[in-house]
Amino acid sequence: MLKRLVTALPKSVPNARPYSTRPPTHLPAAPTKSPARIAQETRARNNSHDLMSDIMGAEDRRHGGHNLQTPRLRPDVLLSRRDNHPFKPIQPEFGTHKAAIDAKGTLLPVDKDGATPAALHVDGKQEYKEKSPFTSFSGLPTGVDGTAPHQLVDKPMYGKNLIVTNPSQEPRGGVVLDPFDIQRDIRTHPDAALDETAVLRSQPRPQPLWQPTAEERALMPSVGVDPTQSSFTYRERAMVNTARDQEYLVKGPIREFTLQVPGKDRALQTLSRDELLERARQEHALKKPL
């Protein structure tokens, strides 16, 4: 029976190539998507997420709003902030308002009771920054469990001093908005001024158009912005800026943080809490009138 089965099998084909698991090389490679196409697909995906979030929010409100009343998870992530003048609420070079450490050693936003939303804080127009309850930081994105590796995202170009905080160490602190929250607020905020063409507001008129750097242009497709455009809106600029800085926004006063200042060798040194309080008292004593 075995002999009959073997003889029934077809003879091997002469010069046949042996079977291989490697893909055939004659097939054309998959076409590379253009940045404009990637941006278009990202926008479509974000629109779907935003629509679903709106539907879920409406359903939650219809059933009593229990999800909205649930306290937000405070992320366990190191957040960093660079500042040349950490004790001054006015940026000396530009005369603009910013977060600063007060005489009691608390990091305060420009207006702890302000109502400026995240989208308009990131947009940066001074009339909104002056009423902002947020302080900006940079940090790694967290996972679904609200944690991230304890590694700093440092942006030295923004200042010589470094402020570091971890929201999980301050249970009674204000709301923390992560990059996902901020991007969604920028995309969905109804202020029509965000859709105006972005110009350099600090420049004299006629103000030149805002143009992204090479780094910012490379980030654009990932937030749904077409980098091939000749001009951009303030909304698009804000989405690029917050992605570039890996931005978090912390609402209200911040008490649990460390301040690192350059030492004699220019290396950063962490001040103890007592040293921080003494430095704060000295800095604010200089401002008091004689």
Short mmCIF file of C-alpha atoms in Angstrom, two decimals:
data_model
loop_
_atom_site.label_atom_id
_atom_site.label_comp_id
_atom_site.label_asym_id
_atom_site.label_seq_id
_atom_site.Cartn_x
_atom_site.Cartn_y
_atom_site.Cartn_z
CA MET A 1 0.00 0.00 0.00
CA LEU A 2 2.83 2.41 0.93
CA LYS A 3 4.66 1.57 -2.33
CA ARG A 4 1.50 2.28 -4.33
CA LEU A 5 1.09 5.69 -2.56
CA VAL A 6 4.64 6.75 -3.28
CA THR A 7 4.40 5.85 -6.93
CA ALA A 8 1.16 7.82 -7.18
CA LEU A 9 2.85 11.04 -6.15
CA PRO A 10 3.80 13.33 -9.05
CA LYS A 11 7.42 13.46 -9.99
CA SER A 12 9.33 16.62 -9.08
CA VAL A 13 9.40 19.28 -11.75
CA PRO A 14 12.90 19.76 -13.20
CA ASN A 15 14.62 23.06 -12.28
CA ALA A 16 11.80 23.91 -9.84
CA ARG A 17 12.78 26.40 -7.12
CA PRO A 18 12.60 25.08 -3.54
CA TYR A 19 9.82 26.43 -1.35
CA SER A 20 10.82 29.61 0.51
CA THR A 21 9.15 31.65 3.24
CA ARG A 22 10.73 34.83 1.94
CA PRO A 23 8.33 37.19 0.15
CA PRO A 24 8.77 37.45 -3.59
CA THR A 25 11.08 40.29 -4.51
CA HIS A 26 9.32 41.20 -7.72
CA LEU A 27 6.28 42.72 -5.94
CA PRO A 28 6.28 46.53 -5.76
CA ALA A 29 6.95 48.11 -2.35
CA ALA A 30 4.01 49.65 -0.51
CA PRO A 31 3.76 53.33 -1.38
CA THR A 32 5.00 55.74 1.29
CA LYS A 33 2.29 58.04 2.59
CA SER A 34 2.88 61.73 2.14
CA PRO A 35 2.86 64.04 5.21
CA ALA A 36 -0.35 65.62 3.89
CA ARG A 37 -2.02 62.18 3.70
CA ILE A 38 -0.86 61.28 7.22
CA ALA A 39 -2.25 64.59 8.51
CA GLN A 40 -5.59 63.93 6.77
CA GLU A 41 -5.89 60.46 8.32
CA THR A 42 -4.94 61.82 11.74
CA ARG A 43 -7.63 64.49 11.51
CA ALA A 44 -10.24 61.89 10.56
CA ARG A 45 -9.23 59.67 13.49
CA ASN A 46 -9.27 62.60 15.93
CA ASN A 47 -12.70 63.70 14.67
CA SER A 48 -14.04 60.22 15.38
CA HIS A 49 -12.56 60.26 18.90
CA ASP A 50 -13.97 63.72 19.60
CA LEU A 51 -17.42 62.74 18.35
CA MET A 52 -17.45 59.61 20.48
CA SER A 53 -16.33 61.60 23.53
CA ASP A 54 -19.15 64.08 22.97
CA ILE A 55 -21.70 61.27 22.69
CA MET A 56 -20.42 59.58 25.86
CA GLY A 57 -20.44 62.92 27.69
CA ALA A 58 -24.03 63.61 26.65
CA GLU A 59 -25.10 60.13 27.77
CA ASP A 60 -23.35 60.61 31.10
CA ARG A 61 -25.12 63.94 31.70
CA ARG A 62 -28.45 62.35 30.73
CA HIS A 63 -27.94 59.76 33.47
CA GLY A 64 -26.89 62.18 36.21
CA GLY A 65 -23.31 63.06 35.28
CA HIS A 66 -21.65 60.57 37.60
CA ASN A 67 -18.56 60.20 35.41
CA LEU A 68 -18.04 63.96 35.34
CA GLN A 69 -18.23 64.05 39.14
CA THR A 70 -15.59 61.35 39.54
CA PRO A 71 -12.25 62.86 40.66
CA ARG A 72 -9.62 62.81 37.93
CA LEU A 73 -6.65 60.52 38.35
CA ARG A 74 -3.53 62.44 39.36
CA PRO A 75 -0.77 61.17 37.07
CA ASP A 76 2.42 59.73 38.52
CA VAL A 77 4.84 61.47 36.18
CA LEU A 78 7.79 63.84 36.56
CA LEU A 79 6.97 67.24 35.10
CA SER A 80 9.59 69.88 34.42
CA ARG A 81 9.51 73.61 33.78
CA ARG A 82 12.41 75.89 32.80
CA ASP A 83 12.43 79.51 33.92
CA ASN A 84 15.08 82.24 33.96
CA HIS A 85 13.17 84.15 36.65
CA PRO A 86 11.24 81.63 38.77
CA PHE A 87 10.32 84.19 41.46
CA LYS A 88 9.11 86.94 39.11
CA PRO A 89 5.46 86.94 37.92
CA ILE A 90 6.39 89.26 35.05
CA GLN A 91 8.83 88.13 32.36
CA PRO A 92 11.42 90.98 32.41
CA GLU A 93 12.41 90.60 28.76
CA PHE A 94 8.87 90.82 27.42
CA GLY A 95 6.73 92.31 30.19
CA THR A 96 4.35 89.34 30.00
CA HIS A 97 2.66 87.54 32.90
CA LYS A 98 3.75 84.04 33.93
CA ALA A 99 3.67 81.58 36.84
CA ALA A 100 6.11 82.33 39.69
CA ILE A 101 7.15 81.21 43.18
CA ASP A 102 5.72 83.49 45.89
CA ALA A 103 7.30 84.52 49.21
CA LYS A 104 5.87 81.41 50.92
CA GLY A 105 7.49 79.02 48.45
CA THR A 106 4.34 78.18 46.50
CA LEU A 107 4.36 78.09 42.71
CA LEU A 108 1.38 80.21 41.66
CA PRO A 109 -0.23 80.55 38.23
CA VAL A 110 -0.91 84.03 36.89
CA ASP A 111 -4.49 83.93 38.24
CA LYS A 112 -5.38 80.97 40.46
CA ASP A 113 -9.08 81.85 40.14
CA GLY A 114 -8.94 82.59 36.42
CA ALA A 115 -11.22 81.00 33.85
CA THR A 116 -8.97 80.82 30.78
CA PRO A 117 -9.39 77.37 29.15
CA ALA A 118 -6.46 75.20 28.12
CA ALA A 119 -6.78 76.00 24.40
CA LEU A 120 -6.51 79.76 24.93
CA HIS A 121 -3.68 79.37 27.47
CA VAL A 122 -1.64 77.50 24.86
CA ASP A 123 -2.59 80.02 22.16
CA GLY A 124 -0.82 82.57 24.34
CA LYS A 125 -2.70 85.81 23.70
CA GLN A 126 -1.89 88.08 26.66
CA GLU A 127 -5.48 88.99 27.49
CA TYR A 128 -6.07 85.28 28.18
CA LYS A 129 -2.70 84.51 29.77
CA GLU A 130 -3.38 87.24 32.36
CA LYS A 131 -6.44 85.25 33.53
CA SER A 132 -4.93 81.77 33.30
CA PRO A 133 -5.15 79.35 36.25
CA PHE A 134 -2.62 77.00 34.59
CA THR A 135 1.13 76.47 34.82
CA SER A 136 2.83 74.77 31.89
CA PHE A 137 5.19 71.80 32.25
CA SER A 138 6.73 69.16 30.01
CA GLY A 139 6.57 65.42 30.63
CA LEU A 140 6.34 61.93 29.17
CA PRO A 141 2.85 60.70 28.23
CA THR A 142 1.30 58.38 30.81
CA GLY A 143 -0.21 54.98 30.19
CA VAL A 144 -3.79 53.95 30.92
CA ASP A 145 -2.79 53.44 34.57
CA GLY A 146 -1.79 57.10 34.85
CA THR A 147 1.93 56.42 35.29
CA ALA A 148 5.00 57.13 33.20
CA PRO A 149 8.70 56.26 33.57
CA HIS A 150 10.31 58.70 36.00
CA GLN A 151 12.39 60.41 33.35
CA LEU A 152 12.52 64.16 32.80
CA VAL A 153 11.59 65.83 29.56
CA ASP A 154 13.87 68.84 29.86
CA LYS A 155 13.71 71.94 27.64
CA PRO A 156 16.88 73.93 28.58
CA MET A 157 16.23 76.54 25.88
CA TYR A 158 13.39 77.95 28.02
CA GLY A 159 15.51 78.97 31.01
CA LYS A 160 18.48 78.27 33.25
CA ASN A 161 16.52 77.17 36.36
CA LEU A 162 14.54 73.92 36.53
CA ILE A 163 11.32 73.32 38.46
CA VAL A 164 10.28 69.67 38.91
CA THR A 165 7.00 68.35 40.31
CA ASN A 166 5.04 65.09 40.41
CA PRO A 167 1.25 65.62 40.63
CA SER A 168 0.77 62.29 42.41
CA GLN A 169 2.69 63.71 45.40
CA GLU A 170 0.09 66.44 45.90
CA PRO A 171 -3.29 64.69 46.32
CA ARG A 172 -5.16 67.95 46.98
CA GLY A 173 -3.66 69.78 44.04
CA GLY A 174 -5.55 71.15 41.08
CA VAL A 175 -6.61 69.41 37.90
CA VAL A 176 -3.80 68.11 35.69
CA LEU A 177 -4.35 68.13 31.93
CA ASP A 178 -2.12 65.77 29.95
CA PRO A 179 -1.13 66.18 26.27
CA PHE A 180 -4.22 64.23 25.12
CA ASP A 181 -6.56 66.51 27.14
CA ILE A 182 -4.87 69.66 25.83
CA GLN A 183 -4.91 68.57 22.19
CA ARG A 184 -8.60 67.73 22.38
CA ASP A 185 -9.45 71.08 23.98
CA ILE A 186 -7.53 72.89 21.23
CA ARG A 187 -9.29 70.91 18.48
CA THR A 188 -12.79 71.42 19.86
CA HIS A 189 -12.72 74.90 21.41
CA PRO A 190 -15.36 77.08 19.71
CA ASP A 191 -13.44 80.39 19.72
CA ALA A 192 -13.46 81.50 16.06
CA ALA A 193 -10.30 83.57 16.59
CA LEU A 194 -8.33 80.31 16.77
CA ASP A 195 -9.12 79.73 13.09
CA GLU A 196 -7.62 83.02 11.96
CA THR A 197 -4.29 82.96 10.12
CA ALA A 198 -1.45 82.91 12.66
CA VAL A 199 0.94 85.86 12.61
CA LEU A 200 3.78 86.90 14.90
CA ARG A 201 1.78 88.99 17.36
CA SER A 202 4.83 90.55 18.99
CA GLN A 203 6.04 92.06 15.71
CA PRO A 204 5.01 95.51 14.46
CA ARG A 205 2.39 95.71 11.72
CA PRO A 206 2.21 94.43 9.09
CA GLN A 207 2.89 91.30 11.16
CA PRO A 208 4.61 88.47 9.29
CA LEU A 209 2.98 85.06 9.04
CA TRP A 210 3.98 82.51 11.64
CA GLN A 211 6.10 79.78 10.06
CA PRO A 212 7.13 76.54 11.80
CA THR A 213 10.70 75.44 12.39
CA ALA A 214 11.94 72.22 10.79
CA GLU A 215 11.29 70.39 14.08
CA GLU A 216 7.74 71.74 14.27
CA ARG A 217 7.02 70.96 10.62
CA ALA A 218 8.07 67.34 11.20
CA LEU A 219 5.58 67.07 14.09
CA MET A 220 2.64 68.47 12.15
CA PRO A 221 1.26 65.28 10.56
CA SER A 222 1.07 63.59 13.98
CA VAL A 223 -1.40 66.24 15.19
CA GLY A 224 -3.38 66.44 11.96
CA VAL A 225 -1.75 69.53 10.44
CA ASP A 226 -0.65 69.52 6.80
CA PRO A 227 2.98 70.78 6.79
CA THR A 228 2.83 71.70 3.09
CA GLN A 229 0.48 74.64 3.70
CA SER A 230 1.76 78.15 3.08
CA SER A 231 0.08 79.47 6.24
CA PHE A 232 -1.45 78.09 9.42
CA THR A 233 -4.17 79.00 11.90
CA TYR A 234 -3.66 79.81 15.57
CA ARG A 235 -5.41 76.51 16.35
CA GLU A 236 -2.92 74.57 14.25
CA ARG A 237 -0.02 76.48 15.76
CA ALA A 238 -1.24 75.70 19.28
CA MET A 239 -1.52 71.98 18.50
CA VAL A 240 2.04 71.98 17.15
CA ASN A 241 3.42 73.94 20.11
CA THR A 242 1.89 71.68 22.75
CA ALA A 243 3.12 68.57 20.91
CA ARG A 244 6.61 70.05 20.57
CA ASP A 245 6.81 70.81 24.29
CA GLN A 246 5.09 67.55 25.39
CA GLU A 247 2.95 69.89 27.44
CA TYR A 248 1.03 69.31 30.65
CA LEU A 249 -1.07 71.99 32.36
CA VAL A 250 -1.45 72.01 36.14
CA LYS A 251 -4.29 74.11 37.54
CA GLY A 252 -3.96 76.21 40.68
CA PRO A 253 -1.17 76.56 43.27
CA ILE A 254 1.61 73.96 43.42
CA ARG A 255 3.30 73.35 46.76
CA GLU A 256 5.15 70.08 46.19
CA PHE A 257 8.05 70.80 43.85
CA THR A 258 11.82 71.24 43.77
CA LEU A 259 13.89 74.05 42.30
CA GLN A 260 17.23 73.37 40.68
CA VAL A 261 19.59 76.29 40.09
CA PRO A 262 22.99 76.48 38.36
CA GLY A 263 25.96 76.06 40.69
CA LYS A 264 29.47 77.45 40.32
CA ASP A 265 30.29 74.85 37.67
CA ARG A 266 26.92 75.61 35.95
CA ALA A 267 25.64 72.15 36.86
CA LEU A 268 22.13 72.18 38.33
CA GLN A 269 21.85 71.81 42.10
CA THR A 270 18.59 71.09 43.94
CA LEU A 271 17.76 73.55 46.71
CA SER A 272 16.51 72.12 49.98
CA ARG A 273 13.09 73.30 51.13
CA ASP A 274 14.70 75.67 53.63
CA GLU A 275 17.02 77.06 50.95
CA LEU A 276 14.08 77.54 48.62
CA LEU A 277 12.09 79.44 51.27
CA GLU A 278 15.06 81.64 52.09
CA ARG A 279 15.64 82.40 48.41
CA ALA A 280 11.94 83.22 48.00
CA ARG A 281 12.00 85.60 50.99
CA GLN A 282 15.08 87.34 49.66
CA GLU A 283 13.70 87.71 46.12
CA HIS A 284 10.38 89.14 47.29
CA ALA A 285 11.96 91.40 49.94
CA LEU A 286 13.77 93.19 47.12
CA LYS A 287 10.42 94.18 45.61
CA LYS A 288 9.07 95.90 48.74
CA PRO A 289 9.16 99.71 48.67
CA LEU A 290 11.52 101.40 51.12
#
